[in-house]
mmCIF file of C-alpha atoms in Angstrom:
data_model
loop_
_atom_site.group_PDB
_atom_site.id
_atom_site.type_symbol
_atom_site.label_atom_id
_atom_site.label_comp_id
_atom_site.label_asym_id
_atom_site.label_seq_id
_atom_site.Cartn_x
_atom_site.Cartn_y
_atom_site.Cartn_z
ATOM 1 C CA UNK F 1 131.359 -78.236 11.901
ATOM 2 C CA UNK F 2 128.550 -79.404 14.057
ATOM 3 C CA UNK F 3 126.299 -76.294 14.958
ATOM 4 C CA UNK F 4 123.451 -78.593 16.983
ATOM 5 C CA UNK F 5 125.007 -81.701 18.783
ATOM 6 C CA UNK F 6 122.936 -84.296 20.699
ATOM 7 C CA UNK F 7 125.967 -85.714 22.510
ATOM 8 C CA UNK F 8 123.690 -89.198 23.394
ATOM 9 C CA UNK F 9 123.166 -90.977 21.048
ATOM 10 C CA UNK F 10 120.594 -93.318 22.664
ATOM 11 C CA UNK F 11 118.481 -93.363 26.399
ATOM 12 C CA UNK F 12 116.931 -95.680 28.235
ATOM 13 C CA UNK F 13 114.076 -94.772 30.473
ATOM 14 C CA UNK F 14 111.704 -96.651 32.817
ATOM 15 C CA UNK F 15 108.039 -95.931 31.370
ATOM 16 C CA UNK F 16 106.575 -93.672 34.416
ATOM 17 C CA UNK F 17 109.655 -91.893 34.518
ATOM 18 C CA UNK F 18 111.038 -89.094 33.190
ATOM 19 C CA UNK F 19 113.285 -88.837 30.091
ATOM 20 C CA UNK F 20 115.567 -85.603 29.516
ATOM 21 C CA UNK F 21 117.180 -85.576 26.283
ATOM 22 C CA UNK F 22 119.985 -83.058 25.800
ATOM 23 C CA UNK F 23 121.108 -80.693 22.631
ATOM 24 C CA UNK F 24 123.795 -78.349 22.496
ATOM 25 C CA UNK F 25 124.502 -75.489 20.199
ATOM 26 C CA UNK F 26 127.436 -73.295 18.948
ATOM 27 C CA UNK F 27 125.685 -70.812 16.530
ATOM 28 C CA UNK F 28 124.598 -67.660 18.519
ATOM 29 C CA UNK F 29 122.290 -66.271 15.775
ATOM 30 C CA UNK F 30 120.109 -69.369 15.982
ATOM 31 C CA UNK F 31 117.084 -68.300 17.590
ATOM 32 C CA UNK F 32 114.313 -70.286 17.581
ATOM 33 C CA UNK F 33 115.088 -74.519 18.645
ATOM 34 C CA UNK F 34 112.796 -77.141 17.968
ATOM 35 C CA UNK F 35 112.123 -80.925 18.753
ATOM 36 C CA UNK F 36 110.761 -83.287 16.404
ATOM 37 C CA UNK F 37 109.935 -87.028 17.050
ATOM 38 C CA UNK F 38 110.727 -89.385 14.590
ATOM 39 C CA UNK F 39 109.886 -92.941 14.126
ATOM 40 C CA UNK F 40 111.281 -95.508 11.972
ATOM 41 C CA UNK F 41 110.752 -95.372 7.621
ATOM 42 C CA UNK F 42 108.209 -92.405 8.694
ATOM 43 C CA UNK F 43 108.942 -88.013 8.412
ATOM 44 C CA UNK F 44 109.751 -86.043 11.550
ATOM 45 C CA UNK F 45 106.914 -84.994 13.698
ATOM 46 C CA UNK F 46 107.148 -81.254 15.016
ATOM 47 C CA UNK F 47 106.565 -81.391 18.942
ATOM 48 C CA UNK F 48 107.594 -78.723 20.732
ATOM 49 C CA UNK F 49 109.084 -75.536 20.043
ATOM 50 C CA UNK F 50 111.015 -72.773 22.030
ATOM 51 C CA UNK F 51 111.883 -68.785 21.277
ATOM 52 C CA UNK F 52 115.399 -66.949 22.371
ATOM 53 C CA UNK F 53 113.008 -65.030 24.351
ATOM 54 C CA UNK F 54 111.741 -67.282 26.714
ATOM 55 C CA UNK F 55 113.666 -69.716 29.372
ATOM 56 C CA UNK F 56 110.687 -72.437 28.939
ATOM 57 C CA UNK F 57 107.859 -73.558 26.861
ATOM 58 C CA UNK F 58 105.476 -76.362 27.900
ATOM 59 C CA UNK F 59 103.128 -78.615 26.187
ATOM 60 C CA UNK F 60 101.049 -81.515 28.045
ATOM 61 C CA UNK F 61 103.527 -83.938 29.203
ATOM 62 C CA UNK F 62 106.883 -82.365 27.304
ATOM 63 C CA UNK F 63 108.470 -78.950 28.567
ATOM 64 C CA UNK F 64 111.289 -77.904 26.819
ATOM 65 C CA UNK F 65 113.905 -75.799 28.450
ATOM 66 C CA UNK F 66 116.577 -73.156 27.273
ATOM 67 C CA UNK F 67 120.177 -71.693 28.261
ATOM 68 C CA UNK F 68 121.192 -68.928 26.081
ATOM 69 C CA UNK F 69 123.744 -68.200 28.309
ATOM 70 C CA UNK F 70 125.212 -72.346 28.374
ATOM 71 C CA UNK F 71 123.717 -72.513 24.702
ATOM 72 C CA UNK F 72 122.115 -75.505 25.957
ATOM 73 C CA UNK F 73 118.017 -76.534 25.427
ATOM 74 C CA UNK F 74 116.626 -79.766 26.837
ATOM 75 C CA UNK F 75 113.117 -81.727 26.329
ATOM 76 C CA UNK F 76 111.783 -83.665 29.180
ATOM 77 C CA UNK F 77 109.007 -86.213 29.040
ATOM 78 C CA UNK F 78 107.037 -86.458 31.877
ATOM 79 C CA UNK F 79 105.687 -89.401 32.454
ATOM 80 C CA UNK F 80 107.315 -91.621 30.022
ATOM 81 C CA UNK F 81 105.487 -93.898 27.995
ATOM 82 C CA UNK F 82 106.187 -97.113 25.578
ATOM 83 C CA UNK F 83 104.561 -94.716 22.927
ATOM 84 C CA UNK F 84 107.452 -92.143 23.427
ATOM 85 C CA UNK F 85 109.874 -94.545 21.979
ATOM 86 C CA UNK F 86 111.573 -92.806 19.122
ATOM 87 C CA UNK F 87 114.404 -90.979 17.539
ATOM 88 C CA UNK F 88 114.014 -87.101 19.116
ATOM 89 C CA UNK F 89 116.029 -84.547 17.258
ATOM 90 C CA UNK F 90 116.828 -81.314 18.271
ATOM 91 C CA UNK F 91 116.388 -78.099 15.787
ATOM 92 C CA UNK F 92 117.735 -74.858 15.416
ATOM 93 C CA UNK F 93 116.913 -71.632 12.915
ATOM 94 C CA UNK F 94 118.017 -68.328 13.259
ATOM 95 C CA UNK F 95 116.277 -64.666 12.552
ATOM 96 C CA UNK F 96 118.618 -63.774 9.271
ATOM 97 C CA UNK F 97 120.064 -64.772 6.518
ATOM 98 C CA UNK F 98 120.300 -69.038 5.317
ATOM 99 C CA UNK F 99 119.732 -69.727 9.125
ATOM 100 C CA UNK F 100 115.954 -67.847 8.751
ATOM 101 C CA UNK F 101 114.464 -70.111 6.287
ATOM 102 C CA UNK F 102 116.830 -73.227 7.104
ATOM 103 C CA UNK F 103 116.689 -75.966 10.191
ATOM 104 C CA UNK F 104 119.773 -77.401 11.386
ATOM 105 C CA UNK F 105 119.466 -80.877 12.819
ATOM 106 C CA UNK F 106 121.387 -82.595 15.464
ATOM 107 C CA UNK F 107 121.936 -86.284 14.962
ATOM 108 C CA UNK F 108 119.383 -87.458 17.383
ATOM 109 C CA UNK F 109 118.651 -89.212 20.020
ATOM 110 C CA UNK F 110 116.965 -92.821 20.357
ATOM 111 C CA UNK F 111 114.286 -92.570 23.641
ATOM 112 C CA UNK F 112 113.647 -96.606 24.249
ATOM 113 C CA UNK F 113 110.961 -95.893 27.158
ATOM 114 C CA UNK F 114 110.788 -99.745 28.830
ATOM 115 C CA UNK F 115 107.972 -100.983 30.264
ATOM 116 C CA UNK P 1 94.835 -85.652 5.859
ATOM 117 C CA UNK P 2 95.367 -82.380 5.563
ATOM 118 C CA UNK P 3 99.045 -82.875 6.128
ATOM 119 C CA UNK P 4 102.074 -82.836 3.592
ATOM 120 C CA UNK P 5 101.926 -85.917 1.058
ATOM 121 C CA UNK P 6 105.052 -87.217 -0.487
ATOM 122 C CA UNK P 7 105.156 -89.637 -3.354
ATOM 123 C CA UNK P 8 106.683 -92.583 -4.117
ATOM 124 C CA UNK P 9 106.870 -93.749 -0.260
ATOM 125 C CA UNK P 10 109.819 -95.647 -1.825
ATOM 126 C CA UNK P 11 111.478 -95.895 -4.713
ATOM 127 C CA UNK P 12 114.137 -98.346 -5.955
ATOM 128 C CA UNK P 13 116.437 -97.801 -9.070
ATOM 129 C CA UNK P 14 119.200 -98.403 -10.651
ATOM 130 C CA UNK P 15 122.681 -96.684 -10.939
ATOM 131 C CA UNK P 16 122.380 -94.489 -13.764
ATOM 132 C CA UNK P 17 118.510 -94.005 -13.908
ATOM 133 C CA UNK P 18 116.581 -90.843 -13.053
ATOM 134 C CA UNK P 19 114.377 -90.443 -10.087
ATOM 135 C CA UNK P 20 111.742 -87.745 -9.530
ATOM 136 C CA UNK P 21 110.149 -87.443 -6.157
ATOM 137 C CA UNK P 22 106.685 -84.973 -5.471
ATOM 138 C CA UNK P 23 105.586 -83.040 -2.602
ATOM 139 C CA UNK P 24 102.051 -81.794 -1.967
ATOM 140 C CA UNK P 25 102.774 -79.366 0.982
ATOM 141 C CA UNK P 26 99.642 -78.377 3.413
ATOM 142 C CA UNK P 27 97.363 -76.154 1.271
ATOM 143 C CA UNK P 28 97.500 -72.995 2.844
ATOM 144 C CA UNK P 29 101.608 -73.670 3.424
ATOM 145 C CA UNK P 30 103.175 -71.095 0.739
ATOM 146 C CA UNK P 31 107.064 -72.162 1.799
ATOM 147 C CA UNK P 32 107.995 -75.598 0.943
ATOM 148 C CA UNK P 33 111.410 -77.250 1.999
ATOM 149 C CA UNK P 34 113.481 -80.314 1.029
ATOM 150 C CA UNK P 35 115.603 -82.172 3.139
ATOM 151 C CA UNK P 36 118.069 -85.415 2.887
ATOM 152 C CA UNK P 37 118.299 -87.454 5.582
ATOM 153 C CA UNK P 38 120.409 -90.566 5.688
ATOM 154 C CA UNK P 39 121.157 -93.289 8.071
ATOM 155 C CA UNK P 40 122.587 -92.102 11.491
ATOM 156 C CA UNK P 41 122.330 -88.326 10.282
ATOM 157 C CA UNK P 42 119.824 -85.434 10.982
ATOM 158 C CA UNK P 43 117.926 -84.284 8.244
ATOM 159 C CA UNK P 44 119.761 -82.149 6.652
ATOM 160 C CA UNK P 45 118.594 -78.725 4.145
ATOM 161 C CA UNK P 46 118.686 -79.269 0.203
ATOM 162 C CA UNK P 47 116.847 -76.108 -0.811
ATOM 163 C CA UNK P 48 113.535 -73.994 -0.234
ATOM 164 C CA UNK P 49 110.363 -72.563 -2.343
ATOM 165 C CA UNK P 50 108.367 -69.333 -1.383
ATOM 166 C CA UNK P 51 105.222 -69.983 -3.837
ATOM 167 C CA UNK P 52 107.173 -70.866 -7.225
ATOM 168 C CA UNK P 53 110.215 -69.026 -6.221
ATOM 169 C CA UNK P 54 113.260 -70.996 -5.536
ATOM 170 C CA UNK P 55 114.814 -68.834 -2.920
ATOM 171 C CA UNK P 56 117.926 -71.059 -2.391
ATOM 172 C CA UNK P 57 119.370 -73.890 -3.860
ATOM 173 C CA UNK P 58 122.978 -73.729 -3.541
ATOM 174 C CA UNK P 59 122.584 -76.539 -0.867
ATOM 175 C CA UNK P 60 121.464 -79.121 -3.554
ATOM 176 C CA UNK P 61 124.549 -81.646 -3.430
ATOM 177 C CA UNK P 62 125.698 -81.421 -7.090
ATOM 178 C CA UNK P 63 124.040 -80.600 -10.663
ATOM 179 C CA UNK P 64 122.332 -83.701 -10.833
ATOM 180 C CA UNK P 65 119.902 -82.604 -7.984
ATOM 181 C CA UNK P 66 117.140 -80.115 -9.052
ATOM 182 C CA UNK P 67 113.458 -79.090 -7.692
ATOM 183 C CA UNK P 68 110.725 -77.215 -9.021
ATOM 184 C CA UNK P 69 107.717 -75.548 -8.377
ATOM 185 C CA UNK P 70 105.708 -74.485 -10.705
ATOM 186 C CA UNK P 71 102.450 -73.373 -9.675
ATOM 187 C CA UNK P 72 103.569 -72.479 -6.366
ATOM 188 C CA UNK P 73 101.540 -75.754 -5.126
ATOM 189 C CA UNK P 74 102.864 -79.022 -5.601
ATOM 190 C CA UNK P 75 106.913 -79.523 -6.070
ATOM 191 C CA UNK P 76 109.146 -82.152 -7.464
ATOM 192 C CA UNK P 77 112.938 -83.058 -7.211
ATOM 193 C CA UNK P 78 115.070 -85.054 -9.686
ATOM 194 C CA UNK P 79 117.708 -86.883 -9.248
ATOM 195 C CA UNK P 80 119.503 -87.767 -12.472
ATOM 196 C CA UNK P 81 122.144 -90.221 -13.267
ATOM 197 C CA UNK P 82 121.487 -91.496 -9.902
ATOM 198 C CA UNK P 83 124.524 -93.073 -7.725
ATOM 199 C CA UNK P 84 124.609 -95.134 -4.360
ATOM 200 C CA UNK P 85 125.468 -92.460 -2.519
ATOM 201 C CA UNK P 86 122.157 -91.052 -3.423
ATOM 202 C CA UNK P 87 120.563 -93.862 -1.063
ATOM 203 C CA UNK P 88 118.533 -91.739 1.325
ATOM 204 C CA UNK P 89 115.076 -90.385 2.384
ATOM 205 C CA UNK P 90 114.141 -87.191 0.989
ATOM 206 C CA UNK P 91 112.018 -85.023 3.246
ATOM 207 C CA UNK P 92 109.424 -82.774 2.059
ATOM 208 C CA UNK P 93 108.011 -79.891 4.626
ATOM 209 C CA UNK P 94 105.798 -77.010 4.453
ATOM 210 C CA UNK P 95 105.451 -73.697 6.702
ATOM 211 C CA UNK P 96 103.613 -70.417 7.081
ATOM 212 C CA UNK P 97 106.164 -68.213 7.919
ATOM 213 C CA UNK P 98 109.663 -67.908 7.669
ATOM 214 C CA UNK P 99 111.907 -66.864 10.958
ATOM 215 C CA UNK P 100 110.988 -68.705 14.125
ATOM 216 C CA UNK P 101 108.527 -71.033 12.347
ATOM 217 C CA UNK P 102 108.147 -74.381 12.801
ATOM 218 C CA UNK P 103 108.047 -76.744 9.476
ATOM 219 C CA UNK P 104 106.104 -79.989 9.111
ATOM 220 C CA UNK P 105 107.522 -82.867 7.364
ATOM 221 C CA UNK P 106 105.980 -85.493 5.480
ATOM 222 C CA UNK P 107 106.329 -89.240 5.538
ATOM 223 C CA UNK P 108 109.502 -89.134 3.680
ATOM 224 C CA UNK P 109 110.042 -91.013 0.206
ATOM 225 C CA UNK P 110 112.664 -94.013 0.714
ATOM 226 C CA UNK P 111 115.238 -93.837 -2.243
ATOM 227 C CA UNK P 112 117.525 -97.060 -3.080
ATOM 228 C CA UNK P 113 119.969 -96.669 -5.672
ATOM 229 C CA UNK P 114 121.500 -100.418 -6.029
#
């Protein structure tokens, strides 16, 4: 049983433009969500972060954006660059019990940002 | 670099063998995390340290995985009697706190069972 699904498995994106990745989630205890940016042979690289208690958190060029109600968060990259290219997973931990102290991943997604 | 360190980068063994992978989390880190990640997958939780406490470790993936901590500093996880299916990368993090806190990884050490 999934509990964080990046339904996209890959995306394309003109460098300039932006790139919205997407992550769903079923657990409704999870909350605190997370993006980390991961390229290849090397660990994942925290990014951004978001709280149940806000609707949006932003950070330079990446905002990341949540529906409690859809249980639905997205990160968008604005502008996109070569650099961005990547595999961006989506995180999720929750205020009690295993899901305080544990992450749960989504599969990812693989940003190629062309230039 | 002040961040977490992970060693062997890579490791190669054979079926059978025993592997043992350390962790030097970011020094004033007192919660250190393993993960497993393989190929297509997120990473995905083997078990967690509060200083030397292991708080939970019923994720390991069978009786051939274990981790310590002794010191409440560094940490190390064995492998023994390794298999192919133990073909991975084994993520090390470290964090401050514990709900809504946000973990750093390190590089990752590469394991190949062949």
């Amino acid at each position: 049983d999934q509990q964080v699904k990046q339904n996209s498995p890959s995306l394309s994106v003109q460098e300039g433009r932006i790139s919205i990745l997407n992550c769903d989630y079923t657990n409704s205890m999870f909350d605190y969500f997370l993006w980390y940016k991961k390229y290849p042979a090397e660990g994942p690289t925290f990014l951004i972060s978001i709280s149940s208690i806000k609707d949006k958190n932003e950070d330079g060029r990446f905002t990341v954006f949540l529906n409690k109600s859809a249980k639905h968060l997205s990160l968008h990259i604005v502008p996109s660059q070569p650099g961005d290219s990547a595999v961006y997973f989506c995180a999720a931990s929750g205020a009690a019990g295993a899901g305080s102290y544990q992450l749960t991943f989504g599969k990812g997604t693989k940003l190629s940002v062309i230039p | 670099d002040t961040g977490v360190s992970q060693d062997p980068r890579h490791k190669i063994t054979k079926r059978g063998q025993n592997v043992t992978f350390r962790c030097d989390p970011i020094s004033e880190h007192n919660r250190l995390y393993w993960y497993r990640q393989t190929l297509g997958q997120g990473p995905e939780f083997l078990t967690y340290f509060q200083n030397e406490a292991q708080l939970e470790k019923s994720r390991l993936l069978s009786d051939r995985f274990s981790a310590e901590r002794p010191k409440g500093s560094f940490s190390t996880l064995e492998i023994q009697r390794t298999e192919q299916g133990d073909s991975a990368m084994y993520l090390c993090a470290s964090s401050l706190r514990l709900a809504g806190n946000t973990i750093y990884f390190g590089e990752g050490s590469w394991l190949t069972v062949v």
